[in-house]
Coordinates of C-alpha atoms in Angstrom, one line a residue:
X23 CA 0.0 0.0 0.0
X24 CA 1.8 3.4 -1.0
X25 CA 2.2 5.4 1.8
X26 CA -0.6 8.2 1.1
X27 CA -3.2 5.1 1.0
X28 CA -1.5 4.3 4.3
X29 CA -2.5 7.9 5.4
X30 CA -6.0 7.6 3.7
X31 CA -6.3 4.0 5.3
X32 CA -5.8 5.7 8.9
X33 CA -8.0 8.9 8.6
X34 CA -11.1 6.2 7.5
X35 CA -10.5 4.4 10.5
X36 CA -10.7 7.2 12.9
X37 CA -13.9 8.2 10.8
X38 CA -15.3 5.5 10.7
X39 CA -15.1 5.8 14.6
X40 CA -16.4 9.2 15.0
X41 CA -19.6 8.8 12.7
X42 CA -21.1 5.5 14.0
X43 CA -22.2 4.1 10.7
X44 CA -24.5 1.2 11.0
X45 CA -22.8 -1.9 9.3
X46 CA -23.3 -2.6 5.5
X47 CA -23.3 -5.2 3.2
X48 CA -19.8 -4.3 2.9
X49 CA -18.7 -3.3 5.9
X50 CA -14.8 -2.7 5.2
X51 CA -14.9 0.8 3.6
X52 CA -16.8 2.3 6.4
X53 CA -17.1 6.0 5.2
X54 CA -13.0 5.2 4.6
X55 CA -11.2 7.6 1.8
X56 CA -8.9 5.7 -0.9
X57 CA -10.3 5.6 -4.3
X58 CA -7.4 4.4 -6.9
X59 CA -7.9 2.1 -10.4
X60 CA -10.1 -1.1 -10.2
X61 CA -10.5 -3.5 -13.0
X62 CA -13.8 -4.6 -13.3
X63 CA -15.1 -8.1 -15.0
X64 CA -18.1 -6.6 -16.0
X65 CA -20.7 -8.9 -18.3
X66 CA -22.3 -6.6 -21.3
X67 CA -25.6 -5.6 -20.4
X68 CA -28.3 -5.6 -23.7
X69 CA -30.1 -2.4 -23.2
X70 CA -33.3 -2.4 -24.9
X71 CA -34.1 1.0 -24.7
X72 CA -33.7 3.6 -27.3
X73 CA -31.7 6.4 -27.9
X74 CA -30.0 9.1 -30.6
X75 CA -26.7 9.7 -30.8
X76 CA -25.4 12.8 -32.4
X77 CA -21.6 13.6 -33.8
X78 CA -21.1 16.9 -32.1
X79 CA -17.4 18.7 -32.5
X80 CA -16.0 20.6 -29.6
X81 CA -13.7 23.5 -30.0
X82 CA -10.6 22.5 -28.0
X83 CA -9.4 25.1 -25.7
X84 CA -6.8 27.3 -27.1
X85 CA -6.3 25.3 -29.6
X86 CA -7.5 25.5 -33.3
X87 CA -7.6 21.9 -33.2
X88 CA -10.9 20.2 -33.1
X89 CA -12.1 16.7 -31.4
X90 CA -15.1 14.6 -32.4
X91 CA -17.3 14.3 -29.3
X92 CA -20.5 11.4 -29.4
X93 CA -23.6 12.8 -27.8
X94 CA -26.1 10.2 -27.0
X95 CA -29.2 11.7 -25.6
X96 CA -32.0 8.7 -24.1
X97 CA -35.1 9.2 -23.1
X98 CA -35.0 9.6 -19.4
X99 CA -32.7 10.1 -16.4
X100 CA -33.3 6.6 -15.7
X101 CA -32.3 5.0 -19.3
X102 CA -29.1 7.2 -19.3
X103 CA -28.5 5.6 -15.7
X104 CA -28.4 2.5 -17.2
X105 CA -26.2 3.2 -20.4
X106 CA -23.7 4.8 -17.9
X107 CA -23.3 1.6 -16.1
X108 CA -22.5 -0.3 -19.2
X109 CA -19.9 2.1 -20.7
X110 CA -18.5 2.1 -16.8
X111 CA -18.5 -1.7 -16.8
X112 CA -16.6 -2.4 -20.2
X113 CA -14.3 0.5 -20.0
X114 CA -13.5 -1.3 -16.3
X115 CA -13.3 -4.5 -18.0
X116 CA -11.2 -3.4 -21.0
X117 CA -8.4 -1.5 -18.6
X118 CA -8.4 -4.3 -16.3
X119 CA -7.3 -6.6 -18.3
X120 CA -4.5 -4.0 -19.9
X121 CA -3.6 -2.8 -16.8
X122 CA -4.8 -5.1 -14.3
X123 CA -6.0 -1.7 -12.6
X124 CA -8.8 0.8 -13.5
X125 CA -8.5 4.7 -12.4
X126 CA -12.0 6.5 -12.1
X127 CA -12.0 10.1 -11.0
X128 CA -15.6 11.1 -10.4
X129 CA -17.5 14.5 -9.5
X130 CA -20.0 15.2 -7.1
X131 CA -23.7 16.8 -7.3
X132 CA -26.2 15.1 -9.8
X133 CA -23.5 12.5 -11.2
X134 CA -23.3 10.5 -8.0
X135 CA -27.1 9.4 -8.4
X136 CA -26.6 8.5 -11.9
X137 CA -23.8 6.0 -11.2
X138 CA -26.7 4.0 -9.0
X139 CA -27.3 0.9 -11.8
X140 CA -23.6 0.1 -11.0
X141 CA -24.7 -1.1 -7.6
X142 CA -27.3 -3.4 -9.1
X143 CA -27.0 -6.9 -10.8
X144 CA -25.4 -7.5 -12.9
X145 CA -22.7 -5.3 -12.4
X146 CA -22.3 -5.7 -8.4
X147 CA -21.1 -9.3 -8.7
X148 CA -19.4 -9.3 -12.0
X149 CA -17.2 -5.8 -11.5
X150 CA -14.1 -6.6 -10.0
X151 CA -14.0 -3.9 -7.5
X152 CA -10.6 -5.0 -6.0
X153 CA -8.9 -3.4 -9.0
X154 CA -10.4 -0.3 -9.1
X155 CA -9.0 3.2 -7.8
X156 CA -11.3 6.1 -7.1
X157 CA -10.3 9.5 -6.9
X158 CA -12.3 12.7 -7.1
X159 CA -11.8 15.9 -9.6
X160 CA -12.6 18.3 -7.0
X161 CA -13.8 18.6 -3.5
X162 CA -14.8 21.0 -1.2
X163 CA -12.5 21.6 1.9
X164 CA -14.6 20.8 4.4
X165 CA -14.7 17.4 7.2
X166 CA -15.7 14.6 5.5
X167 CA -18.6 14.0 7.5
X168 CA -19.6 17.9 6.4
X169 CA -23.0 18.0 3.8
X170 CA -21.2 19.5 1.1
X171 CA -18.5 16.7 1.0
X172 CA -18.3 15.2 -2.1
X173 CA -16.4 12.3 -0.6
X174 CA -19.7 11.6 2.0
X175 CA -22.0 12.2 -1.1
X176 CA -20.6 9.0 -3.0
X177 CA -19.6 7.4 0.0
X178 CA -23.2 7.3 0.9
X179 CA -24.6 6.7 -2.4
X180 CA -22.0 4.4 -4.0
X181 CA -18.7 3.6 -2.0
X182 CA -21.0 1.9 0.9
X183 CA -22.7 -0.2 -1.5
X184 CA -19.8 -1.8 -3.0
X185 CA -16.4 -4.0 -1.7
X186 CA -14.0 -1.8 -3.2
X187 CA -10.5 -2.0 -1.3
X188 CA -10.5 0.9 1.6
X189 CA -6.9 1.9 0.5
X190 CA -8.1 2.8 -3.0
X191 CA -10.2 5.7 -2.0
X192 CA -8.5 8.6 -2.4
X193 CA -9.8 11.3 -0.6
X194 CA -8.3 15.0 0.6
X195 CA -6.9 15.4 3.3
X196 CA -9.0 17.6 5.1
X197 CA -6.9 18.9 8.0
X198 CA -5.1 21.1 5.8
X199 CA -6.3 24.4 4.2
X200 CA -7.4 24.5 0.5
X201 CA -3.7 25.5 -0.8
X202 CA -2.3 22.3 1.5
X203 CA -4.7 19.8 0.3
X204 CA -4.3 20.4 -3.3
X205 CA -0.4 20.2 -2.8
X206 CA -0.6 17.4 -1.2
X207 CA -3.4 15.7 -3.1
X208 CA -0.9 16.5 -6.1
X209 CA 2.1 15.1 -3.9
X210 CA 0.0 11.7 -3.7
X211 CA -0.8 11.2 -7.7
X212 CA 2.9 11.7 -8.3
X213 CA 3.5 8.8 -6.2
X214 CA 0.8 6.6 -7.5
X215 CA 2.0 7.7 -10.5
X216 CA 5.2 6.7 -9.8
X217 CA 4.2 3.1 -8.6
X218 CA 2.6 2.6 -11.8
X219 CA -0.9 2.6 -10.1
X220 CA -1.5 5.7 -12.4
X221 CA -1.3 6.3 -15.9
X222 CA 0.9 9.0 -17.6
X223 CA 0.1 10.8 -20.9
X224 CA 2.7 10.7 -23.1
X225 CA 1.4 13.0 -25.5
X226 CA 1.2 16.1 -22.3
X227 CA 2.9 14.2 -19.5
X228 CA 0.2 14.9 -16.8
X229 CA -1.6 11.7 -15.4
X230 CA -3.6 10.0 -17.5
X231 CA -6.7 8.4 -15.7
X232 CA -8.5 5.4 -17.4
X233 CA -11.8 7.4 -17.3
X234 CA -13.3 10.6 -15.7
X235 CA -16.9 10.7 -14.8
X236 CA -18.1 14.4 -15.0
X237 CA -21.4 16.3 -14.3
X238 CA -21.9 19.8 -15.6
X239 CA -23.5 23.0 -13.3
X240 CA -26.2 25.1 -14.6
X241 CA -23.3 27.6 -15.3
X242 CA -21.1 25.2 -17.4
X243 CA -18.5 24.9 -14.8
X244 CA -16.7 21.4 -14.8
X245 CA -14.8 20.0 -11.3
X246 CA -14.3 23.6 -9.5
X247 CA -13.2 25.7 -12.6
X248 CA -15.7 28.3 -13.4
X249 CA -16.5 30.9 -16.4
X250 CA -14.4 33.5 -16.0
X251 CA -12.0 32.2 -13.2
X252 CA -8.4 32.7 -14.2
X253 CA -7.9 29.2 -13.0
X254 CA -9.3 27.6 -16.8
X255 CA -5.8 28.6 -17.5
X256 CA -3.4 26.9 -15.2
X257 CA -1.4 25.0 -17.1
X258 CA 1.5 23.6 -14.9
X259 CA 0.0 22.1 -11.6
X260 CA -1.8 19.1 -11.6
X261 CA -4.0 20.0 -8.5
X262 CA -4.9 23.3 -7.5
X263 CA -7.0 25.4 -5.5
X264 CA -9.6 27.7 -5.1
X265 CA -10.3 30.1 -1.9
X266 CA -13.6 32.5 -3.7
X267 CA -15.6 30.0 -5.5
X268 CA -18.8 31.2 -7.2
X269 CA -20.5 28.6 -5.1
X270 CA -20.0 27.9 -1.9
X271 CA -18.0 26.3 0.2
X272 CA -15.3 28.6 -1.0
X273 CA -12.7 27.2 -0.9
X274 CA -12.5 23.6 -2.9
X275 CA -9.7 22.0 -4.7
X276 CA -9.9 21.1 -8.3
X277 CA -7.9 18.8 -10.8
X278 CA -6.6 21.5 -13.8
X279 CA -8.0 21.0 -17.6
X280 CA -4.3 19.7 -18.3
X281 CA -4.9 16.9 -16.4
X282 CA -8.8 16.6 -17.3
X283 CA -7.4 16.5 -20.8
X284 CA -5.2 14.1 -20.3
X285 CA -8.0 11.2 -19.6
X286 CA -8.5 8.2 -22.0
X287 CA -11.9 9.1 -21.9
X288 CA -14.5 11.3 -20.4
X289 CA -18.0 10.8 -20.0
X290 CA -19.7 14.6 -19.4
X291 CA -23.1 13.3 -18.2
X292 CA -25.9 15.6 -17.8
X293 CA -29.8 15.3 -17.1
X294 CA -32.3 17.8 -16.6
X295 CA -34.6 20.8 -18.3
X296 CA -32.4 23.3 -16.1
X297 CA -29.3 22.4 -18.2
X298 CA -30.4 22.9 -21.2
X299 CA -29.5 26.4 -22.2
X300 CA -25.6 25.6 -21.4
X301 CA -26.0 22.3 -23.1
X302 CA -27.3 24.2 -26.1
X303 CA -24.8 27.0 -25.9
X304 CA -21.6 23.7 -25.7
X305 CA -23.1 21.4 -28.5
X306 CA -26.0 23.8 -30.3
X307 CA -25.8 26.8 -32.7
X308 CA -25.3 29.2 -30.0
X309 CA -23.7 32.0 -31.1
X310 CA -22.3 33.4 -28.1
X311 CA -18.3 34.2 -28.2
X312 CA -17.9 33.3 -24.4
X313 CA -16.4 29.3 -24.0
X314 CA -17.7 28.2 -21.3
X315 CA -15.4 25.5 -19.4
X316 CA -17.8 22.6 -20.4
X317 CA -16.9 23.7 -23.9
X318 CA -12.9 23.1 -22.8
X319 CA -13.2 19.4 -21.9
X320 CA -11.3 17.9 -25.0
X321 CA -9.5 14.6 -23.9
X322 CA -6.8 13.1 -25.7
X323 CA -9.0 9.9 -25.6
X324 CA -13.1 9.7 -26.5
X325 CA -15.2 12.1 -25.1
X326 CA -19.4 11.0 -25.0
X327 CA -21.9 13.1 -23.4
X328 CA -24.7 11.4 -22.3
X329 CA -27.6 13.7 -22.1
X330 CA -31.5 13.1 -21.4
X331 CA -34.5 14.4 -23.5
X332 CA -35.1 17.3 -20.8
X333 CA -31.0 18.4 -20.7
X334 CA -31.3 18.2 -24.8
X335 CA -34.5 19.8 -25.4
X336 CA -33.1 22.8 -27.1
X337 CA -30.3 20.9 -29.4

């Protein structure tokens, strides 16, 4: 175990403690931290429902390059659930057996619901949780046991509910202030890095995660980078932070678009009537001049946007 999951390991423990969590099926996490790569023998799911898909091309920040993005768009909330546990499941299977390890970073708010199918047959007992490594693309500094935690939000919803290793939950550290976490959440995918537990780009040379599991705010903002926040630009750290966020908390810490852009693939996942100006403005004729930081998520891998008829009603 590298010695950051050692730390991780200890802090879940001493949680675990302080919260009194009622035993679950899988009692081992217990509201723990680490989330690292997994590898997951997933068996394909037929999905019988319906659904468009649309080739979309997203401007790449920047850049005057451009990147073909899919947009699938299903019927409801629900259906894209399910499709989003499939393309979790084979991409898990697929890295796992190239890397006998499978790196998910994940966001908070709406996405954590729509990762719920993962929990159910068939993918509960086919996944193989043991290889999987969860980390998170920003977080609020606040106590993990806080209501705005990201970590407690998919601990709750998703981590609980499934035997992942506790040392492969990476969490912050949340003793320190914004500018220490994000230093030393940086100092800890260096080493994992390092180990080989992590991927590197060789194209940009920033860590290169099997897949990244986004959501999108009403605003278009992506992990903690905002419209308008000079930190879209940061180009050289891998994890920074953010001390006057447009929402609160305020003060968070966020992976940087080099490193977003560095994934093998993204899914940007999105659902709801009250997304569907931004979604329009990143994927429709919008004619506004303003990109928005949705509209800078251009991995070097496959990007797919899963979107449902509400989020998509204006395309």
């Amino acid at each position: 175990m590298t010695e950051c999951a050692l730390r991780l390991a200890s802090s879940s423990r001493a949680l675990s403690a302080n919260l009194r969590i009622s035993p679950t099926r899988f009692s081992p996490l217990r509201r723990s931290l680490p989330l690292t790569s997994a590898s997951l023998i997933g068996k394909p799911l037929f999905c019988s429902h319906t659904h468009r898909t649309i080739s979309v091309l997203s401007t790449k920040a920047s850049m005057a390059e451009t990147v073909t993005g899919k947009v699938q768009v299903f019927d409801s909330e629900e259906e894209l659930a399910v499709s989003l546990a499939k393309y979790t499941a084979d991409l898990s299977e697929k890295f796992c057996k190239e890397r006998d390890a499978f790196t998910v970073v994940v966001s908070g708010g709406s996405l954590i619901k729509s990762l719920r199918k993962l929990v159910e047959p068939p993918y509960i007992d086919s996944i193989d949780w043991s290889k999987w490594h969860v980390f998170w693309v920003d977080e609020r500094v606040v106590p993990k046991d806080h209501p705005d935690s990201n970590y407690l939000l998919a601990y709750d919803a998703f981590l609980s509910k499934i035997p992942i290793p506790a040392g492969h939950v990476y969490a912050i550290n949340d003793a320190l202030s914004a500018e220490g976490a994000a230093d030393d959440y940086e100092t800890c995918l260096k080493h994992l890095v390092k180990s080989n537990v992590v991927d590197i780009s060789k194209e940009s040379g920033f860590p290169r995660f099997d897949v990244m599991l986004l959501g999108m705010g009403p605003d278009g903002h992506v992990a903690s980078l905002f419209p308008g926040h000079p930190l879209v630009h940061e180009k050289e750290k891998w994890v920074t932070f953010i001390k006057d966020s447009p929402k609160p908390p305020l003060d968070r810490i966020t992976f940087t678009f080099p490193v977003i852009n560095s994934s093998a693939n993204i899914a940007l996942v999105v659902a709801g009537a009250g997304k569907a100006d931004v979604v329009h403005q990143s994927l429709g004729d919008s004619k506004s001049s303003d990109l928005l930081p949705v509209q800078m998520v251009s991995p070097e891998g496959e990007l797919v946007w899963f979107l449902d008829k509400a989020a998509a009603s204006k395309l």
